[in-house]
PDB file of C-alpha atoms in Angstrom:
ATOM      1  CA  GLU A   1     105.912 187.601  92.614  1.00 86.00           C
ATOM      2  CA  ASN A   2     106.039 190.243  90.150  1.00 91.00           C
ATOM      3  CA  VAL A   3     103.763 189.710  87.516  1.00 94.00           C
ATOM      4  CA  LEU A   4     104.564 190.855  84.078  1.00 96.00           C
ATOM      5  CA  THR A   5     101.313 190.754  81.639  1.00 97.00           C
ATOM      6  CA  GLN A   6     101.971 191.565  78.054  1.00 98.00           C
ATOM      7  CA  SER A   7      99.917 193.317  75.485  1.00 95.00           C
ATOM      8  CA  PRO A   8      98.330 192.474  73.061  1.00 96.00           C
ATOM      9  CA  GLY A   9      98.297 188.795  72.794  1.00 95.00           C
ATOM     10  CA  THR A  10      98.283 188.746  69.240  1.00 97.00           C
ATOM     11  CA  LEU A  11      99.160 191.530  66.466  1.00 97.00           C
ATOM     12  CA  SER A  12      98.650 191.232  62.759  1.00 97.00           C
ATOM     13  CA  LEU A  13     100.813 193.294  60.785  1.00 96.00           C
ATOM     14  CA  SER A  14     102.342 193.377  57.395  1.00 96.00           C
ATOM     15  CA  PRO A  15     105.909 193.964  56.444  1.00 96.00           C
ATOM     16  CA  GLY A  16     107.526 197.164  56.742  1.00 96.00           C
ATOM     17  CA  GLU A  17     104.776 198.614  59.365  1.00 96.00           C
ATOM     18  CA  GLY A  18     105.706 199.632  62.749  1.00 97.00           C
ATOM     19  CA  ALA A  19     104.874 197.363  65.742  1.00 97.00           C
ATOM     20  CA  THR A  20     104.771 198.643  69.578  1.00 98.00           C
ATOM     21  CA  LEU A  21     104.390 195.873  72.271  1.00 98.00           C
ATOM     22  CA  SER A  22     103.371 196.504  75.810  1.00 98.00           C
ATOM     23  CA  CYS A  23     104.639 194.954  78.697  1.00 98.00           C
ATOM     24  CA  ARG A  24     103.350 195.979  82.634  1.00 98.00           C
ATOM     25  CA  ALA A  25     104.535 194.810  85.829  1.00 96.00           C
ATOM     26  CA  SER A  26     102.742 194.095  89.063  1.00 95.00           C
ATOM     27  CA  GLN A  27     104.975 195.881  90.673  1.00 94.00           C
ATOM     28  CA  SER A  28     107.841 198.528  89.910  1.00 93.00           C
ATOM     29  CA  VAL A  29     110.926 197.347  88.313  1.00 93.00           C
ATOM     30  CA  GLY A  30     114.495 199.081  87.926  1.00 91.00           C
ATOM     31  CA  SER A  31     115.630 199.360  84.592  1.00 90.00           C
ATOM     32  CA  THR A  32     118.237 197.723  84.666  1.00 91.00           C
ATOM     33  CA  TYR A  33     116.215 194.390  84.729  1.00 94.00           C
ATOM     34  CA  LEU A  34     114.379 194.075  82.170  1.00 97.00           C
ATOM     35  CA  ALA A  35     114.990 192.191  78.600  1.00 97.00           C
ATOM     36  CA  TRP A  36     113.029 191.213  75.818  1.00 98.00           C
ATOM     37  CA  TYR A  37     113.584 187.948  73.552  1.00 98.00           C
ATOM     38  CA  GLN A  38     112.567 186.751  70.614  1.00 98.00           C
ATOM     39  CA  GLN A  39     111.331 183.382  69.685  1.00 96.00           C
ATOM     40  CA  LYS A  40     110.547 181.583  66.552  1.00 96.00           C
ATOM     41  CA  PRO A  41     108.851 178.223  66.065  1.00 92.00           C
ATOM     42  CA  GLY A  42     111.190 175.705  66.930  1.00 92.00           C
ATOM     43  CA  GLN A  43     113.717 177.462  68.186  1.00 96.00           C
ATOM     44  CA  ALA A  44     115.550 178.871  71.385  1.00 97.00           C
ATOM     45  CA  PRO A  45     114.632 182.510  72.422  1.00 97.00           C
ATOM     46  CA  ARG A  46     116.939 184.784  71.909  1.00 98.00           C
ATOM     47  CA  LEU A  47     118.270 188.196  73.629  1.00 98.00           C
ATOM     48  CA  LEU A  48     116.705 191.662  72.264  1.00 98.00           C
ATOM     49  CA  ILE A  49     116.969 194.042  74.499  1.00 98.00           C
ATOM     50  CA  TYR A  50     118.230 194.185  78.165  1.00 97.00           C
ATOM     51  CA  SER A  51     118.542 196.820  80.545  1.00 96.00           C
ATOM     52  CA  THR A  52     115.188 198.477  79.191  1.00 97.00           C
ATOM     53  CA  SER A  53     117.013 199.790  76.160  1.00 97.00           C
ATOM     54  CA  ASN A  54     120.443 198.485  75.304  1.00 97.00           C
ATOM     55  CA  ARG A  55     120.464 196.079  72.187  1.00 97.00           C
ATOM     56  CA  ALA A  56     121.910 192.531  72.478  1.00 97.00           C
ATOM     57  CA  THR A  57     124.843 191.642  70.159  1.00 95.00           C
ATOM     58  CA  GLY A  58     123.767 191.865  66.270  1.00 95.00           C
ATOM     59  CA  ILE A  59     120.346 192.826  67.050  1.00 97.00           C
ATOM     60  CA  PRO A  60     119.749 195.429  64.223  1.00 97.00           C
ATOM     61  CA  ASP A  61     118.755 199.038  65.020  1.00 96.00           C
ATOM     62  CA  ARG A  62     114.858 198.587  63.872  1.00 97.00           C
ATOM     63  CA  PHE A  63     114.574 196.833  67.725  1.00 98.00           C
ATOM     64  CA  SER A  64     114.695 199.584  70.479  1.00 98.00           C
ATOM     65  CA  GLY A  65     113.256 199.502  74.383  1.00 98.00           C
ATOM     66  CA  GLY A  66     111.917 201.897  76.499  1.00 97.00           C
ATOM     67  CA  GLY A  67     109.643 202.646  79.788  1.00 97.00           C
ATOM     68  CA  SER A  68     110.260 202.738  83.133  1.00 96.00           C
ATOM     69  CA  GLY A  69     108.395 202.090  86.772  1.00 95.00           C
ATOM     70  CA  THR A  70     106.107 199.286  85.968  1.00 96.00           C
ATOM     71  CA  ASP A  71     105.610 200.061  81.677  1.00 97.00           C
ATOM     72  CA  PHE A  72     108.099 199.110  78.907  1.00 98.00           C
ATOM     73  CA  THR A  73     107.768 198.806  75.306  1.00 98.00           C
ATOM     74  CA  LEU A  74     109.563 197.172  72.757  1.00 98.00           C
ATOM     75  CA  THR A  75     109.300 199.156  68.780  1.00 98.00           C
ATOM     76  CA  ILE A  76     110.023 197.326  65.584  1.00 97.00           C
ATOM     77  CA  SER A  77     110.364 200.444  63.498  1.00 95.00           C
ATOM     78  CA  ARG A  78     109.692 198.413  60.228  1.00 95.00           C
ATOM     79  CA  LEU A  79     109.051 194.564  60.148  1.00 97.00           C
ATOM     80  CA  GLU A  80     111.129 192.871  58.529  1.00 97.00           C
ATOM     81  CA  PRO A  81     109.666 188.886  57.417  1.00 96.00           C
ATOM     82  CA  GLU A  82     111.998 187.403  59.856  1.00 96.00           C
ATOM     83  CA  ASP A  83     110.547 189.611  62.704  1.00 97.00           C
ATOM     84  CA  PHE A  84     107.307 187.530  62.855  1.00 97.00           C
ATOM     85  CA  ALA A  85     107.363 185.756  65.865  1.00 97.00           C
ATOM     86  CA  VAL A  86     106.810 185.668  69.602  1.00 96.00           C
ATOM     87  CA  TYR A  87     108.409 188.280  72.100  1.00 98.00           C
ATOM     88  CA  TYR A  88     109.047 187.963  75.582  1.00 98.00           C
ATOM     89  CA  CYS A  89     109.154 190.385  78.293  1.00 98.00           C
ATOM     90  CA  GLN A  90     111.353 189.060  81.112  1.00 97.00           C
ATOM     91  CA  HIS A  91     112.337 191.408  84.500  1.00 95.00           C
ATOM     92  CA  TYR A  92     115.753 189.395  86.113  1.00 93.00           C
ATOM     93  CA  ASP A  93     116.097 190.985  89.581  1.00 87.00           C
ATOM     94  CA  ASN A  94     115.826 189.018  92.747  1.00 77.00           C
ATOM     95  CA  SER A  95     113.067 186.998  91.129  1.00 81.00           C
ATOM     96  CA  ARG A  96     113.191 186.410  87.690  1.00 91.00           C
ATOM     97  CA  THR A  97     109.519 186.454  85.716  1.00 94.00           C
ATOM     98  CA  PHE A  98     108.949 186.406  82.012  1.00 96.00           C
ATOM     99  CA  GLY A  99     105.270 188.104  80.574  1.00 96.00           C
ATOM    100  CA  GLN A 100     103.119 185.671  78.702  1.00 95.00           C
ATOM    101  CA  GLY A 101     104.290 186.502  75.167  1.00 96.00           C
ATOM    102  CA  THR A 102     103.096 188.693  72.271  1.00 97.00           C
ATOM    103  CA  LYS A 103     103.097 186.881  68.836  1.00 96.00           C
ATOM    104  CA  VAL A 104     103.271 189.295  66.067  1.00 98.00           C
ATOM    105  CA  GLU A 105     101.793 187.300  63.047  1.00 97.00           C
ATOM    106  CA  ILE A 106     101.719 188.026  59.044  1.00 94.00           C
ATOM    107  CA  LYS A 107      98.689 190.244  58.517  1.00 91.00           C
TER     108      LYS A 107
ATOM    109  CA  GLU B   1     131.294 180.920  69.066  1.00 95.00           C
ATOM    110  CA  VAL B   2     128.960 179.874  72.379  1.00 96.00           C
ATOM    111  CA  GLN B   3     127.525 176.507  71.984  1.00 98.00           C
ATOM    112  CA  LEU B   4     125.401 174.949  74.475  1.00 98.00           C
ATOM    113  CA  LEU B   5     124.620 171.668  74.262  1.00 98.00           C
ATOM    114  CA  GLU B   6     122.010 169.981  76.887  1.00 98.00           C
ATOM    115  CA  SER B   7     121.556 166.393  77.549  1.00 98.00           C
ATOM    116  CA  GLY B   8     119.399 163.913  79.684  1.00 98.00           C
ATOM    117  CA  GLY B   9     115.842 164.832  78.748  1.00 97.00           C
ATOM    118  CA  ASP B  10     113.837 161.827  79.336  1.00 96.00           C
ATOM    119  CA  LEU B  11     110.095 160.429  80.395  1.00 98.00           C
ATOM    120  CA  VAL B  12     110.439 159.323  83.491  1.00 98.00           C
ATOM    121  CA  GLN B  13     107.454 158.423  86.235  1.00 97.00           C
ATOM    122  CA  PRO B  14     106.193 160.731  88.796  1.00 98.00           C
ATOM    123  CA  GLY B  15     108.335 160.625  91.819  1.00 98.00           C
ATOM    124  CA  GLY B  16     111.221 159.883  89.773  1.00 98.00           C
ATOM    125  CA  SER B  17     114.416 161.890  89.155  1.00 98.00           C
ATOM    126  CA  LEU B  18     116.371 162.896  86.288  1.00 98.00           C
ATOM    127  CA  ARG B  19     120.000 164.602  85.414  1.00 98.00           C
ATOM    128  CA  LEU B  20     120.127 167.305  82.963  1.00 98.00           C
ATOM    129  CA  SER B  21     124.221 168.245  81.364  1.00 98.00           C
ATOM    130  CA  CYS B  22     125.210 171.381  79.569  1.00 98.00           C
ATOM    131  CA  ALA B  23     128.461 171.121  78.205  1.00 98.00           C
ATOM    132  CA  ALA B  24     129.299 174.719  77.252  1.00 98.00           C
ATOM    133  CA  SER B  25     132.366 175.806  74.541  1.00 98.00           C
ATOM    134  CA  GLY B  26     133.734 179.396  73.192  1.00 97.00           C
ATOM    135  CA  PHE B  27     133.922 181.156  76.417  1.00 97.00           C
ATOM    136  CA  THR B  28     135.823 181.046  79.561  1.00 97.00           C
ATOM    137  CA  PHE B  29     132.593 179.212  81.607  1.00 97.00           C
ATOM    138  CA  ASN B  30     133.619 180.103  85.022  1.00 94.00           C
ATOM    139  CA  ASN B  31     133.602 184.150  83.875  1.00 95.00           C
ATOM    140  CA  TYR B  32     129.764 183.510  83.592  1.00 95.00           C
ATOM    141  CA  ALA B  33     126.727 182.278  85.631  1.00 95.00           C
ATOM    142  CA  MET B  34     124.175 180.096  84.009  1.00 96.00           C
ATOM    143  CA  SER B  35     120.830 179.186  84.467  1.00 96.00           C
ATOM    144  CA  TRP B  36     117.897 176.703  83.212  1.00 98.00           C
ATOM    145  CA  VAL B  37     114.891 178.068  82.065  1.00 98.00           C
ATOM    146  CA  ARG B  38     112.248 175.768  80.978  1.00 98.00           C
ATOM    147  CA  GLN B  39     109.156 175.545  78.731  1.00 97.00           C
ATOM    148  CA  THR B  40     105.848 173.585  78.979  1.00 92.00           C
ATOM    149  CA  PRO B  41     104.533 172.622  75.558  1.00 75.00           C
ATOM    150  CA  GLY B  42     102.509 175.630  73.586  1.00 71.00           C
ATOM    151  CA  GLN B  43     103.364 177.716  76.458  1.00 74.00           C
ATOM    152  CA  GLY B  44     105.560 180.323  77.720  1.00 87.00           C
ATOM    153  CA  LEU B  45     109.073 180.634  79.795  1.00 96.00           C
ATOM    154  CA  GLU B  46     109.678 179.852  83.477  1.00 96.00           C
ATOM    155  CA  TRP B  47     113.101 180.581  84.852  1.00 95.00           C
ATOM    156  CA  VAL B  48     114.004 177.428  86.745  1.00 96.00           C
ATOM    157  CA  SER B  49     117.507 178.005  88.529  1.00 96.00           C
ATOM    158  CA  ALA B  50     120.830 179.506  87.945  1.00 95.00           C
ATOM    159  CA  ILE B  51     124.120 179.616  89.699  1.00 95.00           C
ATOM    160  CA  SER B  52     126.928 182.429  90.082  1.00 94.00           C
ATOM    161  CA  GLY B  53     129.723 181.780  87.991  1.00 94.00           C
ATOM    162  CA  SER B  54     132.135 180.066  90.687  1.00 94.00           C
ATOM    163  CA  GLY B  55     129.593 177.926  92.035  1.00 95.00           C
ATOM    164  CA  ALA B  56     129.346 179.030  95.214  1.00 95.00           C
ATOM    165  CA  THR B  57     125.642 181.082  95.104  1.00 94.00           C
ATOM    166  CA  THR B  58     122.897 179.261  93.607  1.00 95.00           C
ATOM    167  CA  TYR B  59     119.106 180.455  93.094  1.00 94.00           C
ATOM    168  CA  TYR B  60     116.071 178.356  92.466  1.00 95.00           C
ATOM    169  CA  ALA B  61     112.593 179.438  91.901  1.00 94.00           C
ATOM    170  CA  ASP B  62     110.123 178.699  94.320  1.00 94.00           C
ATOM    171  CA  SER B  63     108.110 175.609  92.526  1.00 95.00           C
ATOM    172  CA  VAL B  64     111.563 174.017  92.247  1.00 97.00           C
ATOM    173  CA  ARG B  65     113.602 174.596  95.647  1.00 97.00           C
ATOM    174  CA  GLY B  66     113.750 171.735  97.457  1.00 97.00           C
ATOM    175  CA  ARG B  67     113.465 168.964  94.691  1.00 98.00           C
ATOM    176  CA  PHE B  68     115.818 170.278  91.942  1.00 98.00           C
ATOM    177  CA  THR B  69     119.648 170.678  92.622  1.00 98.00           C
ATOM    178  CA  ILE B  70     121.949 173.063  90.330  1.00 98.00           C
ATOM    179  CA  SER B  71     125.726 172.998  89.792  1.00 98.00           C
ATOM    180  CA  ARG B  72     128.273 173.559  88.153  1.00 98.00           C
ATOM    181  CA  ASP B  73     132.144 171.659  87.363  1.00 98.00           C
ATOM    182  CA  ASN B  74     134.097 174.516  86.113  1.00 97.00           C
ATOM    183  CA  SER B  75     137.097 172.131  85.184  1.00 97.00           C
ATOM    184  CA  LYS B  76     135.170 170.271  82.381  1.00 98.00           C
ATOM    185  CA  ASN B  77     132.578 173.236  81.274  1.00 98.00           C
ATOM    186  CA  THR B  78     129.816 171.988  82.460  1.00 98.00           C
ATOM    187  CA  LEU B  79     126.281 172.739  84.242  1.00 98.00           C
ATOM    188  CA  PHE B  80     123.760 170.216  85.546  1.00 98.00           C
ATOM    189  CA  LEU B  81     120.310 170.017  86.935  1.00 98.00           C
ATOM    190  CA  GLN B  82     119.543 167.603  89.697  1.00 98.00           C
ATOM    191  CA  MET B  83     115.877 167.424  89.577  1.00 98.00           C
ATOM    192  CA  ASN B  84     114.101 164.728  92.279  1.00 98.00           C
ATOM    193  CA  SER B  85     110.457 163.975  93.058  1.00 98.00           C
ATOM    194  CA  LEU B  86     109.442 165.080  89.389  1.00 98.00           C
ATOM    195  CA  ARG B  87     105.916 165.726  89.494  1.00 97.00           C
ATOM    196  CA  ALA B  88     103.711 165.972  85.875  1.00 95.00           C
ATOM    197  CA  GLU B  89     103.717 169.821  86.167  1.00 94.00           C
ATOM    198  CA  ASP B  90     107.583 169.605  85.573  1.00 96.00           C
ATOM    199  CA  THR B  91     106.911 168.461  81.689  1.00 96.00           C
ATOM    200  CA  ALA B  92     108.894 171.239  79.511  1.00 97.00           C
ATOM    201  CA  GLN B  93     111.894 171.524  77.528  1.00 97.00           C
ATOM    202  CA  TYR B  94     114.334 172.500  79.556  1.00 98.00           C
ATOM    203  CA  TYR B  95     117.020 174.840  78.192  1.00 98.00           C
ATOM    204  CA  CYS B  96     120.213 175.640  79.156  1.00 98.00           C
ATOM    205  CA  THR B  97     121.460 179.472  79.236  1.00 98.00           C
ATOM    206  CA  ARG B  98     124.642 181.508  80.034  1.00 97.00           C
ATOM    207  CA  ASP B  99     123.995 184.489  82.041  1.00 95.00           C
ATOM    208  CA  ARG B 100     125.236 187.959  80.911  1.00 92.00           C
ATOM    209  CA  GLY B 101     127.786 188.449  84.044  1.00 83.00           C
ATOM    210  CA  SER B 102     128.824 185.954  86.628  1.00 77.00           C
ATOM    211  CA  ILE B 103     126.703 186.395  89.415  1.00 81.00           C
ATOM    212  CA  ASN B 104     122.571 186.814  89.989  1.00 79.00           C
ATOM    213  CA  LYS B 105     120.449 189.429  88.452  1.00 88.00           C
ATOM    214  CA  ASN B 106     121.562 189.269  83.972  1.00 91.00           C
ATOM    215  CA  PRO B 107     119.642 187.937  81.083  1.00 95.00           C
ATOM    216  CA  HIS B 108     120.119 185.207  79.467  1.00 96.00           C
ATOM    217  CA  ASP B 109     122.379 186.153  76.442  1.00 96.00           C
ATOM    218  CA  PHE B 110     123.091 183.124  74.664  1.00 97.00           C
ATOM    219  CA  TRP B 111     120.453 179.414  75.124  1.00 98.00           C
ATOM    220  CA  GLY B 112     121.024 175.801  74.022  1.00 98.00           C
ATOM    221  CA  GLN B 113     118.339 174.273  72.069  1.00 97.00           C
ATOM    222  CA  GLY B 114     116.974 172.256  74.814  1.00 97.00           C
ATOM    223  CA  THR B 115     116.526 168.776  76.268  1.00 98.00           C
ATOM    224  CA  LEU B 116     112.769 167.843  76.401  1.00 97.00           C
ATOM    225  CA  VAL B 117     111.847 166.502  79.955  1.00 97.00           C
ATOM    226  CA  THR B 118     108.491 164.054  80.176  1.00 97.00           C
ATOM    227  CA  VAL B 119     107.115 163.115  83.486  1.00 97.00           C
ATOM    228  CA  SER B 120     104.125 160.768  83.256  1.00 96.00           C
ATOM    229  CA  SER B 121     103.038 157.406  83.748  1.00 95.00           C
TER     230      SER B 121
END
């Protein structure tokens, strides 16, 4: 099983600051098969990024994804109040696993 | 507008069975693979099962293989998850998701609001 480890567990930032979230895989992941989701309390997750760097429909361009092999990142260029949430990475190759999540909280 | 509405969640005893349903609307149902993803209270996400758009191919997580069966009725735009031999560790919010394509290996681009399954005596 390809284990995804996200870091940090919690990121404390202020609105307007930038955020960089990390997702490290125990085995190499094809760039086609890496996604990021956002989840707010009481809501279902929402797809943000797929195929490492492609924004899903309606996702603002302050969200960007990158990386390759075993190391991937989600970058939020300037945090808006609605961006404070939990973020999960997922690989969706032959098996599909999620990282444990990074919480972005207001400092 | 894509809508996914789950139902069927309930309190069930260990060893019991439950069938979840997901009514889909707002898109051509048989053009998309569908999945079930679960989330334990306060915990992270776990993909459970997926089915191709035609229904011909199914996929399961190791944790549920042999106990859960995914199926779909494309004439009724409905996805199902039959859960047998339920265990306490199956307790979770179960989400129906649309996959971004007709076959496996696609992310989940739309999610329902979920239905709660509680396995307890």
